[in-house]
Short mmCIF file of C-alpha atoms and ligand atoms in Angstrom, two decimals:
data_model
loop_
_atom_site.label_atom_id
_atom_site.label_comp_id
_atom_site.label_asym_id
_atom_site.label_seq_id
_atom_site.Cartn_x
_atom_site.Cartn_y
_atom_site.Cartn_z
CA MET A 18 57.99 58.56 -8.19
CA ARG A 19 57.84 55.91 -5.59
CA GLU A 20 60.20 52.99 -5.91
CA GLU A 21 57.13 50.52 -5.67
CA ILE A 22 55.61 51.86 -8.52
CA LYS A 23 59.42 52.53 -10.34
CA ASN A 24 59.77 48.34 -10.00
CA LYS A 25 56.21 47.40 -10.87
CA ILE A 26 56.88 49.31 -14.16
CA LEU A 27 60.69 47.50 -14.36
CA SER A 28 59.27 44.17 -13.85
CA GLY A 29 55.71 44.62 -15.51
CA ASP A 30 54.30 43.98 -18.77
CA PHE A 31 54.12 47.89 -20.30
CA GLY A 32 55.89 46.94 -23.39
CA GLU A 33 59.65 48.32 -23.99
CA VAL A 34 61.36 50.24 -20.55
CA LEU A 35 64.38 52.98 -20.98
CA LEU A 36 65.35 54.59 -17.92
CA ASN A 37 67.23 58.14 -18.64
CA GLU A 38 66.68 58.34 -22.07
CA GLU A 39 67.90 61.22 -24.27
CA LEU A 40 64.49 62.89 -25.45
CA LYS A 41 66.22 64.73 -28.54
CA LYS A 42 66.06 61.44 -29.87
CA TYR A 43 62.42 61.52 -30.34
CA THR A 44 62.14 64.91 -31.39
CA THR A 45 62.39 66.67 -34.73
CA MET A 46 64.31 69.36 -33.86
CA HIS A 47 66.66 66.91 -31.71
CA ILE A 48 66.50 69.06 -29.02
CA GLY A 49 65.26 67.75 -25.08
CA GLY A 50 67.11 66.04 -22.10
CA PRO A 51 66.14 62.47 -20.13
CA ALA A 52 63.43 61.38 -19.23
CA ASP A 53 63.51 59.23 -16.39
CA ILE A 54 61.46 56.46 -17.86
CA LEU A 55 60.56 55.82 -21.20
CA ILE A 56 57.44 53.61 -21.92
CA MET A 57 57.20 52.39 -25.83
CA PRO A 58 53.81 50.17 -25.35
CA GLU A 59 52.77 47.70 -28.38
CA THR A 60 48.71 46.89 -27.01
CA GLU A 61 46.26 48.42 -25.43
CA ASP A 62 46.06 46.56 -22.85
CA GLN A 63 49.29 47.55 -21.85
CA LEU A 64 48.78 51.57 -22.01
CA THR A 65 45.37 50.97 -20.18
CA GLY A 66 47.81 49.04 -17.38
CA LEU A 67 49.73 51.49 -17.31
CA VAL A 68 47.77 54.10 -17.23
CA LYS A 69 45.71 52.71 -14.10
CA LEU A 70 48.92 51.89 -12.06
CA LEU A 71 49.93 55.62 -12.28
CA LYS A 72 46.46 56.67 -11.14
CA GLY A 73 46.23 58.71 -8.15
CA GLU A 74 50.31 58.66 -8.26
CA ASP A 75 52.25 61.96 -8.29
CA THR A 76 54.30 60.53 -11.23
CA PRO A 77 53.18 62.65 -14.26
CA LEU A 78 52.59 60.79 -17.28
CA THR A 79 53.53 62.52 -20.54
CA PHE A 80 52.58 61.29 -24.07
CA ILE A 81 55.36 62.09 -27.11
CA GLY A 82 53.83 61.00 -30.58
CA ARG A 83 56.14 61.43 -33.67
CA GLY A 84 57.67 64.56 -31.53
CA SER A 85 57.16 67.00 -34.45
CA ASN A 86 56.02 70.05 -32.73
CA LEU A 87 57.66 69.49 -29.52
CA LEU A 88 60.68 71.64 -27.73
CA ILE A 89 61.50 69.56 -24.54
CA ARG A 90 63.65 71.28 -22.51
CA ASP A 91 67.42 70.55 -21.45
CA LYS A 92 66.59 69.10 -18.09
CA GLY A 93 64.32 66.49 -19.80
CA ILE A 94 60.76 65.04 -18.30
CA ARG A 95 60.65 63.75 -14.38
CA GLY A 96 58.38 61.04 -14.46
CA VAL A 97 57.08 58.90 -17.09
CA VAL A 98 56.72 59.36 -21.00
CA VAL A 99 55.02 57.32 -23.33
CA VAL A 100 56.01 57.19 -26.68
CA LEU A 101 53.55 56.41 -29.39
CA ARG A 102 55.11 56.10 -32.86
CA GLU A 103 56.21 52.61 -34.61
CA ASN A 104 55.51 50.79 -31.81
CA TYR A 105 51.87 51.48 -32.11
CA SER A 106 50.66 52.06 -35.06
CA LYS A 107 48.66 49.23 -36.85
CA ILE A 108 46.42 51.07 -39.69
CA LYS A 109 43.41 49.06 -40.69
CA VAL A 110 40.55 50.14 -43.87
CA GLU A 111 37.08 49.27 -43.50
CA GLY A 112 35.05 50.45 -46.34
CA ASN A 113 36.15 53.84 -46.54
CA LEU A 114 37.21 54.50 -43.72
CA VAL A 115 40.73 54.07 -42.22
CA ILE A 116 40.96 53.18 -38.91
CA ALA A 117 44.49 54.11 -37.26
CA GLN A 118 46.36 53.73 -33.55
CA ALA A 119 47.55 56.52 -32.21
CA GLY A 120 51.23 55.92 -32.74
CA ALA A 121 50.58 55.85 -37.09
CA ALA A 122 52.09 58.41 -39.30
CA LEU A 123 50.01 60.30 -40.89
CA ARG A 124 52.33 59.77 -43.90
CA ASP A 125 51.27 55.52 -43.44
CA ALA A 126 47.63 56.66 -43.28
CA ALA A 127 47.45 58.58 -46.03
CA ILE A 128 49.86 55.85 -47.87
CA ALA A 129 46.60 53.22 -46.99
CA SER A 130 44.00 55.63 -48.42
CA PHE A 131 45.85 55.69 -51.88
CA GLU A 132 46.21 52.02 -52.19
CA ASN A 133 42.53 51.54 -51.76
CA SER A 134 41.84 54.33 -53.72
CA LEU A 135 40.23 57.00 -50.84
CA THR A 136 40.39 60.39 -51.19
CA GLY A 137 40.81 63.28 -48.68
CA MET A 138 43.98 62.44 -46.98
CA GLU A 139 46.26 63.79 -49.60
CA ALA A 140 47.00 67.10 -47.84
CA VAL A 141 47.83 66.03 -45.01
CA SER A 142 49.91 63.33 -46.26
CA GLY A 143 53.01 65.53 -45.35
CA ILE A 144 52.81 65.97 -41.87
CA PRO A 145 55.19 64.57 -40.25
CA GLY A 146 53.44 63.62 -37.28
CA SER A 147 51.24 60.60 -35.71
CA VAL A 148 47.93 60.52 -35.89
CA GLY A 149 47.55 61.30 -32.29
CA GLY A 150 49.75 63.99 -32.60
CA GLY A 151 47.43 65.28 -35.45
CA VAL A 152 43.96 64.91 -33.70
CA ILE A 153 45.41 66.62 -30.81
CA MET A 154 46.77 69.86 -32.38
CA ASN A 155 44.47 69.42 -35.30
CA ALA A 156 47.19 69.87 -38.09
CA GLY A 157 46.10 70.92 -41.10
CA ALA A 158 47.66 71.97 -44.51
CA TYR A 159 46.96 72.87 -47.73
CA GLY A 160 43.21 73.50 -46.77
CA THR A 161 42.72 70.30 -45.12
CA GLU A 162 42.91 69.71 -41.45
CA MET A 163 41.89 66.49 -39.37
CA LYS A 164 38.58 68.25 -38.54
CA ASP A 165 37.56 67.53 -42.47
CA ILE A 166 38.68 63.88 -42.19
CA ILE A 167 38.21 62.43 -39.15
CA LYS A 168 34.85 60.54 -38.15
CA ASN A 169 35.48 59.69 -34.84
CA VAL A 170 38.66 59.18 -32.55
CA LYS A 171 39.26 56.54 -29.35
CA THR A 172 40.36 57.88 -26.02
CA MET A 173 41.35 57.48 -22.53
CA ASP A 174 41.70 59.78 -19.76
CA LYS A 175 44.27 59.82 -17.07
CA ASP A 176 42.32 57.62 -15.07
CA GLY A 177 41.78 54.31 -17.67
CA ASN A 178 38.28 55.03 -18.91
CA ILE A 179 37.70 54.58 -22.67
CA LYS A 180 35.98 56.64 -24.52
CA VAL A 181 35.11 57.58 -28.69
CA TYR A 182 34.22 60.97 -29.35
CA THR A 183 32.34 61.94 -32.58
CA ASN A 184 34.04 64.42 -35.01
CA GLU A 185 31.55 67.22 -33.43
CA GLU A 186 32.38 66.16 -29.72
CA MET A 187 36.00 66.48 -30.79
CA ASP A 188 35.38 70.03 -30.80
CA PHE A 189 38.18 70.80 -33.42
CA SER A 190 39.06 74.22 -34.59
CA TYR A 191 42.90 75.85 -35.42
CA ARG A 192 45.10 74.04 -33.53
CA HIS A 193 42.88 72.80 -30.87
CA SER A 194 40.96 69.94 -30.21
CA LEU A 195 38.71 68.98 -27.21
CA ALA A 196 41.64 66.16 -26.45
CA GLY A 197 44.25 68.45 -26.24
CA GLU A 198 42.21 70.59 -23.98
CA LYS A 199 41.04 68.07 -21.86
CA ASP A 200 45.05 66.26 -21.81
CA LEU A 201 43.04 62.55 -22.91
CA ILE A 202 44.90 60.49 -24.46
CA VAL A 203 44.41 59.33 -28.16
CA LEU A 204 44.31 55.86 -28.97
CA GLU A 205 43.07 55.69 -32.76
CA ALA A 206 41.12 57.28 -35.03
CA SER A 207 39.10 56.59 -37.70
CA PHE A 208 39.34 58.96 -40.87
CA GLU A 209 36.42 59.22 -43.00
CA LEU A 210 37.29 59.20 -46.86
CA LYS A 211 35.82 59.24 -50.47
CA GLU A 212 36.24 57.01 -52.99
CA GLY A 213 38.36 58.28 -55.50
CA ASP A 214 41.44 57.43 -58.57
CA ARG A 215 43.89 56.17 -58.05
CA GLU A 216 46.02 58.01 -60.72
CA LYS A 217 44.66 61.52 -59.15
CA ILE A 218 45.40 60.99 -55.56
CA TYR A 219 48.75 59.67 -56.50
CA GLU A 220 49.18 62.92 -58.42
CA ALA A 221 47.99 65.24 -55.81
CA PHE A 222 50.63 63.19 -53.32
CA GLU A 223 53.37 64.56 -55.34
CA GLY A 224 51.72 67.92 -55.94
CA PHE A 225 52.15 68.39 -52.27
CA ASP A 226 55.28 66.63 -51.55
CA TYR A 227 56.77 69.19 -54.20
CA LYS A 228 55.40 72.31 -52.52
CA ARG A 229 56.37 71.23 -49.53
CA SER A 230 60.17 70.51 -50.15
CA SER A 231 60.95 73.56 -52.05
CA ARG A 232 59.43 75.74 -49.44
CA GLN A 233 60.64 73.55 -46.36
CA PRO A 234 63.98 72.97 -44.62
CA LEU A 235 62.89 69.44 -44.61
CA ASP A 236 66.50 68.57 -44.03
CA ARG A 237 67.19 70.73 -41.14
CA TYR A 238 65.75 70.02 -37.41
CA SER A 239 62.54 71.72 -36.98
CA ALA A 240 59.07 71.43 -35.47
CA GLY A 241 57.64 73.14 -38.54
CA SER A 242 56.33 76.18 -38.44
CA THR A 243 57.40 77.68 -35.14
CA PHE A 244 54.54 80.38 -34.11
CA LYS A 245 50.83 80.31 -34.84
CA ARG A 246 48.86 81.90 -37.69
CA PRO A 247 48.21 85.51 -36.26
CA GLU A 248 44.87 86.63 -37.32
CA GLY A 249 45.24 88.88 -40.70
CA TYR A 250 48.70 88.36 -41.01
CA PHE A 251 51.44 85.21 -42.11
CA ALA A 252 54.37 85.10 -39.50
CA SER A 253 56.68 83.77 -41.76
CA LYS A 254 56.16 86.93 -44.10
CA LEU A 255 56.33 89.30 -40.92
CA ILE A 256 59.81 87.31 -39.86
CA ASP A 257 61.14 88.07 -43.41
CA GLU A 258 59.88 91.65 -43.82
CA ALA A 259 61.45 92.60 -40.22
CA GLY A 260 64.48 91.30 -41.88
CA LEU A 261 65.21 88.20 -39.46
CA ARG A 262 65.81 86.02 -41.81
CA GLY A 263 68.91 83.61 -40.93
CA PHE A 264 68.70 85.45 -37.52
CA THR A 265 70.87 83.41 -35.39
CA ILE A 266 71.26 83.05 -31.46
CA ASN A 267 74.28 80.30 -30.87
CA GLN A 268 72.84 77.38 -32.72
CA ALA A 269 69.67 78.41 -32.97
CA GLN A 270 68.63 79.94 -36.33
CA VAL A 271 65.61 81.62 -38.85
CA SER A 272 65.45 79.39 -41.15
CA GLU A 273 66.66 80.96 -44.38
CA LYS A 274 64.73 79.12 -46.98
CA HIS A 275 61.41 79.16 -44.56
CA THR A 276 60.99 82.08 -42.37
CA GLY A 277 58.25 80.97 -40.00
CA PHE A 278 60.60 77.40 -39.25
CA LEU A 279 63.10 78.23 -36.51
CA ILE A 280 65.53 75.54 -36.71
CA ASN A 281 68.40 73.90 -34.79
CA ILE A 282 71.79 74.23 -36.43
CA GLU A 283 73.49 70.69 -35.11
CA ASN A 284 73.37 70.79 -31.46
CA SER A 285 71.25 73.91 -29.78
CA THR A 286 70.04 73.80 -26.23
CA CYS A 287 66.59 74.46 -25.21
CA GLU A 288 66.68 77.09 -23.62
CA ASN A 289 68.74 78.68 -27.10
CA MET A 290 65.79 78.05 -28.83
CA LEU A 291 63.87 79.86 -26.26
CA GLU A 292 66.03 82.76 -26.74
CA LEU A 293 65.71 82.92 -30.07
CA ILE A 294 61.45 82.33 -30.39
CA LYS A 295 61.67 84.75 -27.11
CA GLU A 296 63.69 87.76 -29.94
CA VAL A 297 61.57 86.82 -33.19
CA GLN A 298 58.80 87.88 -30.92
CA LYS A 299 59.63 90.81 -29.40
CA ILE A 300 61.30 92.23 -32.55
CA ILE A 301 57.91 91.25 -34.16
CA MET A 302 55.66 92.90 -31.34
CA ASP A 303 58.07 96.03 -31.63
CA LYS A 304 57.57 96.52 -35.07
CA TYR A 305 54.30 95.19 -35.81
CA SER A 306 52.44 95.55 -33.34
CA VAL A 307 51.44 91.70 -33.92
CA LYS A 308 51.68 89.24 -31.21
CA LEU A 309 53.29 85.90 -32.30
CA GLU A 310 51.85 82.71 -30.32
CA ARG A 311 53.67 79.58 -30.13
CA GLU A 312 52.48 77.11 -32.14
CA VAL A 313 55.09 74.22 -30.66
CA LYS A 314 54.41 72.92 -27.77
CA LEU A 315 56.63 73.22 -24.53
CA ILE A 316 57.56 70.50 -22.07
CA GLY A 317 59.74 69.78 -19.35
CA GLU A 318 61.57 70.62 -16.35
CA GLU A 319 62.57 74.12 -15.93
C1 FAD B 419 59.02 69.92 -41.28
C2 FAD B 419 57.58 69.97 -40.47
C3 FAD B 419 56.59 70.39 -41.39
C4 FAD B 419 55.26 70.39 -40.41
N1 FAD B 419 54.22 70.38 -41.13
C5 FAD B 419 53.39 70.97 -40.37
C6 FAD B 419 51.80 71.00 -41.51
O1 FAD B 419 51.66 71.30 -42.32
N2 FAD B 419 50.53 71.47 -40.54
C7 FAD B 419 50.68 71.48 -39.21
O2 FAD B 419 49.69 71.21 -39.08
N3 FAD B 419 51.46 70.61 -38.46
C8 FAD B 419 52.85 70.59 -39.58
N4 FAD B 419 53.84 70.33 -38.37
C9 FAD B 419 54.41 70.10 -36.90
C10 FAD B 419 53.81 69.05 -36.57
O3 FAD B 419 54.18 67.33 -37.57
C11 FAD B 419 52.14 68.18 -35.78
O4 FAD B 419 51.55 69.46 -35.00
C12 FAD B 419 51.49 67.07 -36.10
O5 FAD B 419 50.36 67.18 -35.80
C13 FAD B 419 52.81 66.62 -34.60
O6 FAD B 419 52.88 64.75 -34.61
P1 FAD B 419 53.32 64.38 -33.20
O7 FAD B 419 52.46 62.78 -33.66
O8 FAD B 419 55.00 64.79 -33.66
O9 FAD B 419 53.32 65.00 -32.05
P2 FAD B 419 54.45 65.39 -31.00
O10 FAD B 419 54.97 66.18 -31.36
O11 FAD B 419 54.83 64.20 -30.48
O12 FAD B 419 53.55 66.03 -29.67
C14 FAD B 419 52.53 66.93 -30.13
C15 FAD B 419 51.25 67.22 -28.91
O13 FAD B 419 50.28 66.00 -28.83
C16 FAD B 419 50.58 65.20 -27.68
N5 FAD B 419 50.54 64.02 -28.06
C17 FAD B 419 51.08 63.02 -29.11
N6 FAD B 419 50.65 61.96 -29.19
C18 FAD B 419 49.75 62.16 -28.51
C19 FAD B 419 48.85 61.27 -28.14
N7 FAD B 419 48.79 59.78 -28.23
N8 FAD B 419 47.57 61.20 -26.75
C20 FAD B 419 48.06 62.19 -26.24
N9 FAD B 419 48.65 63.02 -26.67
C21 FAD B 419 49.28 63.19 -27.15
C22 FAD B 419 51.63 65.64 -27.13
O14 FAD B 419 51.79 65.65 -25.83
C23 FAD B 419 51.63 67.40 -27.26
O15 FAD B 419 50.94 67.80 -26.62
C24 FAD B 419 55.22 70.30 -39.09
C25 FAD B 419 56.42 70.14 -38.50
C26 FAD B 419 57.44 69.90 -39.42
C27 FAD B 419 58.58 68.96 -38.25
#
């Protein structure tokens, strides 16, 4: 990064700026080395200013939401890392629309829908990600994906151009969106919901929460399902049948509770976690000729 750019970031108005910040603090997996510069903008103007400052520079610009689908390498991330979570998380409700900034927790957007007797977000209310990360991944659970409830998405490209895409234009499919494909920055999303019964919405929340807490190792460091669902199979079932429940490499382990989750016991390195991922993939390929594709995104310097 050019010294001039670094100085402009340090002296400018882009939100909180941290140097050499350990990224493990920003991921649910608790893995990841330092970011050269980590920035937490609070306004669209700060974000636009930053993106425009870096336009045409060779400084990499990486976005992180709630860090619940990320595996960050041990050497960390070079350049600028922008974190959009509590610092960028306003939510408003207009009629049957819940409009949330990218950093808002999906859970909080779902709570806002409940408070306004709007139904549609119950099934995704337990996904521990942000609205931005949800859009990028087309996150989904128990039969509802972002594509079923999003009306439109406000984005910015890396040149600082802002554009609103409709649901159709977002081209959502299983764990895919146009925003992810084109490396767009998600600024805000609106969820189009239906009028519902508050009590029923609450009951649904409780039901889905119970399903999650009884089946998933929510008290452990993980990034959720490590692998995508292979066509015609369930990754967790294959891993279990292959005898890999509890299979451990140093501090990286196949969860005893849910074999689709690979967990960091306490202080696993990214390298060990990658070793475990590769070993599981190899065993499943050898045993069942099924390719397990990683759902968790791997980023950072090799
Ligand atoms: C216990 C547990 C349970 C889970 N259950 C589910 C589940 O049921 N269903 C499901 O789909 N997922 C699940 N996940 C995975 C994860 O929560 C989702 O993928 C979620 O959508 C990721 O959001 P995030 O904000 O954490 O994104 P991050 O992990 O921070 O980032 C994911 C990707 O999105 C990009 N990104 C994030 N925010 C932005 C933004 N504003 N603009 C541009 N790019 C951005 C990042 O660069 C990265 O490529 C689970 C994870 C855990 C830990």
